[in-house]
Short mmCIF file of C-alpha atoms in Angstrom, two decimals:
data_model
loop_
_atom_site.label_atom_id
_atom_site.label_comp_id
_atom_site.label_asym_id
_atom_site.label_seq_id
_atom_site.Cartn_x
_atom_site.Cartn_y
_atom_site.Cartn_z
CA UNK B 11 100.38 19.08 176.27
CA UNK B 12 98.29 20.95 178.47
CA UNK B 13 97.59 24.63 177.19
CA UNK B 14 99.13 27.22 179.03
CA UNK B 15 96.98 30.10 180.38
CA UNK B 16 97.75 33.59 181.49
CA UNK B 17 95.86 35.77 183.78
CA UNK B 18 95.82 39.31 184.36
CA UNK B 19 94.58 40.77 187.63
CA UNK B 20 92.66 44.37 186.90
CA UNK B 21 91.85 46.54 189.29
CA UNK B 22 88.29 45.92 189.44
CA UNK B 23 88.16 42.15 187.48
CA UNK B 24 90.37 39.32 186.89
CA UNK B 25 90.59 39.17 182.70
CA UNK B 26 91.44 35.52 181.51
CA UNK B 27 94.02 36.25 178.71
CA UNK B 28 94.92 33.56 176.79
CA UNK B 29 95.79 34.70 173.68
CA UNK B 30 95.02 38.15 174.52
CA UNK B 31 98.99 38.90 173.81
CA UNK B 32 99.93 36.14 171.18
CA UNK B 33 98.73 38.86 168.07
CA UNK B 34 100.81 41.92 170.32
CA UNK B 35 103.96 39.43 170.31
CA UNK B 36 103.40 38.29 166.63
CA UNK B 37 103.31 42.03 165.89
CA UNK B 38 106.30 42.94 167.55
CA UNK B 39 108.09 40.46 166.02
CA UNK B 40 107.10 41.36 162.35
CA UNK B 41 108.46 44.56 163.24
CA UNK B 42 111.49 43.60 164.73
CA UNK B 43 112.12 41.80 161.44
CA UNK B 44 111.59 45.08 159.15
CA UNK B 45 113.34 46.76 160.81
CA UNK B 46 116.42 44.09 161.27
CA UNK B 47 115.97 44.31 157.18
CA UNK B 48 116.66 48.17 156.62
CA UNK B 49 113.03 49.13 156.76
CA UNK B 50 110.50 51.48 158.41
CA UNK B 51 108.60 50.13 161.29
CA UNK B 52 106.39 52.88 160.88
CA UNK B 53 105.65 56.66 160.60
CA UNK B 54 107.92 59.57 159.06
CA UNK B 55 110.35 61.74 160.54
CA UNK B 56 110.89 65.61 159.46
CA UNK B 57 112.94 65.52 156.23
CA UNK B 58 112.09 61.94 154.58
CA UNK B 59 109.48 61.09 152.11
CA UNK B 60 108.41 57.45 151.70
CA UNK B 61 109.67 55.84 148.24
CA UNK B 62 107.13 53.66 146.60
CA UNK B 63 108.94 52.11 143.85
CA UNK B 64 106.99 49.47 141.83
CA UNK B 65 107.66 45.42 141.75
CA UNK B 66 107.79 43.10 139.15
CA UNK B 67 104.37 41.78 140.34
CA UNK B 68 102.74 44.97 139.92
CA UNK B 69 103.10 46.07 144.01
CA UNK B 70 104.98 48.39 145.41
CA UNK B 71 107.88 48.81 147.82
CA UNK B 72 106.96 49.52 151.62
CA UNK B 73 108.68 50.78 154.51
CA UNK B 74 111.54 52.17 152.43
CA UNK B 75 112.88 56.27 153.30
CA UNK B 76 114.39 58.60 150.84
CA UNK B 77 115.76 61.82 152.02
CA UNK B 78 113.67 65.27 151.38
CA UNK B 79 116.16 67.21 150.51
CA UNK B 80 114.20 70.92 150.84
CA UNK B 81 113.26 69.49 154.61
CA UNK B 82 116.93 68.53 155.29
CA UNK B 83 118.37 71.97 154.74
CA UNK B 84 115.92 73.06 157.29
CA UNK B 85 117.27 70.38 159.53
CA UNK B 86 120.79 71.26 158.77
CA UNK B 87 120.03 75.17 159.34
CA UNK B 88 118.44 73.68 162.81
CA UNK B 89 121.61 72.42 163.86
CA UNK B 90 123.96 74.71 162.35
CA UNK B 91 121.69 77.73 164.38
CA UNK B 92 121.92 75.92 167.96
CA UNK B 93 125.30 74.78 167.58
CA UNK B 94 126.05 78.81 167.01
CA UNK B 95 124.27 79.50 170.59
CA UNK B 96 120.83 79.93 169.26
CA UNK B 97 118.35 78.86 171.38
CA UNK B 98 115.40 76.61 170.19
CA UNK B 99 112.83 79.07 170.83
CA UNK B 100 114.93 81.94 168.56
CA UNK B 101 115.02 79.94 166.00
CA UNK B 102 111.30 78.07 165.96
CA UNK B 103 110.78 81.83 165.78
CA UNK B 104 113.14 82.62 162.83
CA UNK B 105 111.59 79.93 161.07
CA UNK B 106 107.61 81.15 161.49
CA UNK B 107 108.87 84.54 160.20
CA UNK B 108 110.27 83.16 156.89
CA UNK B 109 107.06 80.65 156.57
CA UNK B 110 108.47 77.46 156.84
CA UNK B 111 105.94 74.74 157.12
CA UNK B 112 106.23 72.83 160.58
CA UNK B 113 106.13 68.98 160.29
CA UNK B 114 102.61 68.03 161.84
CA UNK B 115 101.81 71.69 163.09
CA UNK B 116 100.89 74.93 161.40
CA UNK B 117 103.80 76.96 163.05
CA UNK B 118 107.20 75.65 165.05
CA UNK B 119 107.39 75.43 168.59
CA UNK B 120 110.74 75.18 170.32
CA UNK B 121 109.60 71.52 171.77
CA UNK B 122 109.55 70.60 168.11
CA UNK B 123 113.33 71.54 167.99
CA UNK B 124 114.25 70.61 171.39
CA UNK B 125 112.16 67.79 172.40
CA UNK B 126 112.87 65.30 175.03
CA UNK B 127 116.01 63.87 174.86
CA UNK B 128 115.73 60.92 176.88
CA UNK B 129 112.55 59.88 174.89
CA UNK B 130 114.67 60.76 171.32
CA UNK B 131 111.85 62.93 170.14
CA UNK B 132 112.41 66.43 169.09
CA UNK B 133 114.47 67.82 165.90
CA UNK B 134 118.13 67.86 167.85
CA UNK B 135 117.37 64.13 169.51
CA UNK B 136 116.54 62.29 165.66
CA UNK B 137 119.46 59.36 165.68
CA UNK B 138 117.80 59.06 161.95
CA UNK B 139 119.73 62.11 161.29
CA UNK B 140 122.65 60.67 161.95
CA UNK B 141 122.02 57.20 160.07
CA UNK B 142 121.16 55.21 162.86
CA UNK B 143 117.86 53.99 163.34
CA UNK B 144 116.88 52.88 166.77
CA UNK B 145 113.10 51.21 167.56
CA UNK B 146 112.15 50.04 170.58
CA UNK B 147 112.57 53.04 172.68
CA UNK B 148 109.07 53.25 174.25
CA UNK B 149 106.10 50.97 174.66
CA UNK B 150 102.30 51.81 174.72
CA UNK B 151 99.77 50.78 177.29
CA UNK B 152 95.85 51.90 177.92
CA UNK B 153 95.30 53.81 181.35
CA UNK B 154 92.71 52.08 182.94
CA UNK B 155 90.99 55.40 184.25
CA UNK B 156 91.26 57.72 180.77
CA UNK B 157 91.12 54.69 178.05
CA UNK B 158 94.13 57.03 176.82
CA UNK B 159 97.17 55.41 175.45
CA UNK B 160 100.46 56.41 177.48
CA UNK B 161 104.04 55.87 176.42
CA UNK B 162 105.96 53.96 178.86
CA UNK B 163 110.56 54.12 178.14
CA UNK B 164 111.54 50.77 177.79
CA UNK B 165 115.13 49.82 178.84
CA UNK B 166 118.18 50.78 176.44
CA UNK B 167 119.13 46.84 175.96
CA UNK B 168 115.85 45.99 175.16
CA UNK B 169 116.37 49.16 172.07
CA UNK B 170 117.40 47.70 168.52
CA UNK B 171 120.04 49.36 166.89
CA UNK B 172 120.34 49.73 162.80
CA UNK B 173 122.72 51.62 160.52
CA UNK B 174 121.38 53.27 158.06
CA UNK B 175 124.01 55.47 156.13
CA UNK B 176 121.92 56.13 153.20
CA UNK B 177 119.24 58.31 155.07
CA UNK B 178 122.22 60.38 157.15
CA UNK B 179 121.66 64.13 157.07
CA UNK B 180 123.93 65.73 159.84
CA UNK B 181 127.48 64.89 159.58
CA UNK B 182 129.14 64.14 163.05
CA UNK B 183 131.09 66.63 163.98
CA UNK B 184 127.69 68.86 164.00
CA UNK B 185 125.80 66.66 165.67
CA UNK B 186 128.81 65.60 168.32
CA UNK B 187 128.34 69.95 169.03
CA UNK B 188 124.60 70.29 169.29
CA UNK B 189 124.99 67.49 171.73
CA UNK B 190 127.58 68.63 173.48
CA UNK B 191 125.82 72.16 174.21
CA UNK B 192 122.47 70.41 174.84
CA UNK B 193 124.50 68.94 177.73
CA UNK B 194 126.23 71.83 179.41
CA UNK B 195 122.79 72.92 179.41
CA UNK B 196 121.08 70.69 181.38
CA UNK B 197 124.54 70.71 183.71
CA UNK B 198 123.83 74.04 184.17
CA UNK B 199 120.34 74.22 185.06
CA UNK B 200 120.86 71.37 187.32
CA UNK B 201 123.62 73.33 188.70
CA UNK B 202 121.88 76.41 189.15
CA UNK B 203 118.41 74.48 190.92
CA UNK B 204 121.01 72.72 193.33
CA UNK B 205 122.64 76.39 194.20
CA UNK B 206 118.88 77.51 194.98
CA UNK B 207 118.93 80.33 191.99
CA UNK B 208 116.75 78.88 189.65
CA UNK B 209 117.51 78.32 186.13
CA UNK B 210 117.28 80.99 183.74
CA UNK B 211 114.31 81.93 181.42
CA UNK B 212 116.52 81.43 178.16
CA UNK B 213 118.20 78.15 179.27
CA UNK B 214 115.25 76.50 181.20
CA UNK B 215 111.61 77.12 182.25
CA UNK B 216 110.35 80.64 182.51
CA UNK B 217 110.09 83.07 185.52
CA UNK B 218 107.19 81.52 187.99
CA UNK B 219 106.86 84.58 190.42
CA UNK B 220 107.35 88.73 189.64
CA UNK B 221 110.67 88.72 191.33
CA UNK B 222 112.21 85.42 189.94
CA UNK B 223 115.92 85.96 189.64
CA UNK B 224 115.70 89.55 190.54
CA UNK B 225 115.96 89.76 194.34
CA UNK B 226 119.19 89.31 196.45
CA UNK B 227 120.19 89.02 199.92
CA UNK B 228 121.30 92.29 201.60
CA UNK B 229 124.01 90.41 203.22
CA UNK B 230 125.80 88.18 200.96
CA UNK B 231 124.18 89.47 197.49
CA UNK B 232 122.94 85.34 196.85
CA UNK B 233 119.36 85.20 195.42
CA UNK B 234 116.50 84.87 197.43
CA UNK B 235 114.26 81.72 196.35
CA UNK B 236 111.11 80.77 197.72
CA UNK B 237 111.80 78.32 200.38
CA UNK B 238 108.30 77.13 201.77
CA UNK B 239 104.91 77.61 199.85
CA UNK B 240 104.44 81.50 200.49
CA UNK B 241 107.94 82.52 201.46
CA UNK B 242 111.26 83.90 200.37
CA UNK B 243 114.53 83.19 202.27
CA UNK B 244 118.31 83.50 201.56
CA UNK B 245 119.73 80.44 198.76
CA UNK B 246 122.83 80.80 200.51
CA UNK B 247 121.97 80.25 204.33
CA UNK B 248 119.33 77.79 202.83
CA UNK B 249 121.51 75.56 201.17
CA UNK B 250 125.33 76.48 201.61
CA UNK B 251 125.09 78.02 205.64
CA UNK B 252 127.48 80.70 204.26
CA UNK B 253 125.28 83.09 205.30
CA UNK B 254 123.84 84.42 208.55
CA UNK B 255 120.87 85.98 207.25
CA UNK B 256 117.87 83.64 208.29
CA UNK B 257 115.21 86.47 207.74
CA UNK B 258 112.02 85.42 205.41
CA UNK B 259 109.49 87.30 203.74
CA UNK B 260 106.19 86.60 202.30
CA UNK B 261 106.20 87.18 198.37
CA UNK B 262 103.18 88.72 197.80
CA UNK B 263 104.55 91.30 200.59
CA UNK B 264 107.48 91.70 198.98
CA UNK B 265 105.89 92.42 195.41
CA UNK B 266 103.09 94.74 197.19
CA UNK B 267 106.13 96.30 198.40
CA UNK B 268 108.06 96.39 194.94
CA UNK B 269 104.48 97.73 193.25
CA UNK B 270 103.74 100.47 195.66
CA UNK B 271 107.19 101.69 195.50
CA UNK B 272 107.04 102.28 191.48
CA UNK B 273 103.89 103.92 191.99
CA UNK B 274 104.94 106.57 194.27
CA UNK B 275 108.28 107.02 193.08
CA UNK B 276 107.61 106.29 188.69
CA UNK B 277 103.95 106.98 188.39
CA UNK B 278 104.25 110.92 189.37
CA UNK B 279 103.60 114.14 187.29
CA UNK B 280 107.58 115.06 187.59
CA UNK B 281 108.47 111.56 186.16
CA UNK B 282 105.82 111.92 183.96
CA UNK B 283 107.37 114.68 182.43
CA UNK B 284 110.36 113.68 182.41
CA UNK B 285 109.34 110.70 180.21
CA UNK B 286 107.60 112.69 177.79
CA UNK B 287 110.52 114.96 177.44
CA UNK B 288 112.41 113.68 174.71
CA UNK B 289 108.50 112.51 173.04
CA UNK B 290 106.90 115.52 172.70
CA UNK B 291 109.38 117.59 169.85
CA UNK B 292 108.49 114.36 167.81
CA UNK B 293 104.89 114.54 168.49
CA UNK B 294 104.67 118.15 167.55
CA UNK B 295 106.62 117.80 164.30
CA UNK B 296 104.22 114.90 163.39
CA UNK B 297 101.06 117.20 164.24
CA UNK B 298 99.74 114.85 166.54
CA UNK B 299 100.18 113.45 169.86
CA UNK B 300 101.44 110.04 169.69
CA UNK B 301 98.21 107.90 170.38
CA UNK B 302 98.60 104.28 172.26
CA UNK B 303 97.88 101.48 169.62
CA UNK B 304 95.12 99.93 169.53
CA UNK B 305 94.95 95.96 170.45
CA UNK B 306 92.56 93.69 168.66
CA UNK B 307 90.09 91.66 171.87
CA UNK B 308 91.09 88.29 172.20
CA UNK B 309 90.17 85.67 174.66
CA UNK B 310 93.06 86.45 176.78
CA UNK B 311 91.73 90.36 177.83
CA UNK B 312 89.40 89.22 180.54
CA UNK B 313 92.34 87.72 182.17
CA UNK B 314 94.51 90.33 181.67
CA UNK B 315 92.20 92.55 182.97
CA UNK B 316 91.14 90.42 186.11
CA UNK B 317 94.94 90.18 186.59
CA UNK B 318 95.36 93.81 186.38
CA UNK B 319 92.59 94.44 189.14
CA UNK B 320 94.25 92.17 191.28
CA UNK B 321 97.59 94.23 191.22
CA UNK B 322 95.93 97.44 191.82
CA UNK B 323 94.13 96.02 194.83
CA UNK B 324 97.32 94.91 196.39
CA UNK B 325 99.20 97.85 195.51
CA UNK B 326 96.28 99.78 197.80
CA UNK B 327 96.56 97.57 200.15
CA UNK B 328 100.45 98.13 200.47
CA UNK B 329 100.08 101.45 200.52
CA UNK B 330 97.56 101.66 202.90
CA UNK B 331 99.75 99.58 205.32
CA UNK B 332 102.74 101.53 204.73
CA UNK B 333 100.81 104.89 205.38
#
């Protein structure tokens, strides 16, 4: 029987393949098999150690999990905290105050705890946790450009499915609540980007602009949201037509606008000493005026300081055009 060849057309050659994926397949099936037997296909999740018990035949076991249990109350306290409204950020913080070691990092993050849920990664998305182990998700392929490996989601019926009970560390009425909240979440902030408001900070991505979520329509009180590349319109006669006011206004106008205004009306000696009113008795009883803190230079200053130039130049500007 004539051999079967398989081509592949590049983008610059045409690569004659004919065994080129026999070894991928052969691999893939090996897996497949370990982990159709109860075992590891590979790597270790956050709160499992790897048991290497020894064989008759002087080798040892492979592939087999046993549950850490000093890492699992860290993954309980994970899901007991969000479950109670915490939000993954609080409580990668929480966790870097009391020293916790992070699994492959020196402090947490909150993507650590939140992850990506349709990818499975991330502390609240482990199935593992649950005693269900699921391979398969995601497949790896070379970018032609970068020589980088990038993770490609492969479909759920092509996922293999495996209980597990032995390695389960959340019990299911927790984990049915962390996933419950995780999705009136996202409902929300797709909710709140389809009303033109913007998600907020502590549900979704942070403020982009000064004014994010802070300015309002005259007319109908509905945010105003950036609705071209420089300006800021009505949400409500952008996207509803409930409202009749189709005025726009460049941001940075706006914020020169916002800036100048503190300055002439905060930054004044009667404000002044107002403010340090209720400072001074302190000061005096201390023996010293309170002195500003100082900050240790990091990388960031230069920034900070270019950014801080760049304010003050547009608040002179607005207040030039306003005089």
């Amino acid at each position: 029987m004539a051999q079967e060849y398989q081509w592949r057309l590049g983008e610059s050659s045409l690569i004659y393949t004919p065994m080129a994926t026999s070894p991928l397949a052969r691999t893939h099936r090996g897996l497949e098999g370990r982990v159709k037997a109860g075992k590891s296909a590979g790597g270790k999740s956050y709160g499992y150690d790897i048991n290497r018990s020894p064989l008759p035949d002087g080798t040892f076991t492979t592939g087999d999990l046993v549950i850490n249990e000093t890492e699992a109350e860290i993954i309980r306290r994970i899901f007991t905290d969000y479950a109670a409204g915490l939000s993954a950020r609080r409580i990668a913080t929480a966790l870097n105050e009391v020293g916790v070691p992070a699994p492959r990092a020196p402090t947490w993050s909150f993507s650590t705890i939140s992850g990506n849920w349709k990818r499975g990664t991330g502390i609240l998305n482990n199935d593992l946790y649950i005693g269900e182990r699921i391979w398969n998700r995601q497949r790896f392929v070379k970018c032609p450009q970068s020589g980088k490996r990038q993770a490609l989601p492969n479909p759920a019926e092509t996922w293999l499915r495996e209980p597990v009970p032995e390695l389960r560390i959340i019990d299911e009425e927790l984990w049915d609540a962390v996933k419950e909240r995780q999705g009136a979440t996202r409902s929300a902030i797709l909710e709140a980007r389809c009303d033109g408001d913007g998600p907020q900070a502590h549900n979704g991505r942070r403020a982009r602009y000064l004014l994010s979520g802070t300015a309002e329509c005259g007319n109908c009180g509905a945010g105003y949201i950036m609705i071209s590349a420089d300006r800021m319109g009505c949400s409500a006669a952008r996207n509803r037509g409930t409202c009749q006011n189709r005025k726009t206004i460049k941001r940075l106008d706006l914020e020169e606008r916002v800036l100048c205004g503190l300055r002439e009306r905060l930054m004044t000696p009667e404000m002044t000493s107002t403010l340090w009113r209720p400072i001074r008795p302190k000061a005096a009883k201390n023996g010293a005026p309170p002195k500003r803190p100082a900050t240790k230079p990091n990388r960031t200053s230069p920034r900070l300081r270019v950014r801080s130039t760049i304010s003050l130049k547009r608040l002179r500007r607005a207040c030039f055009r306003r005089a």
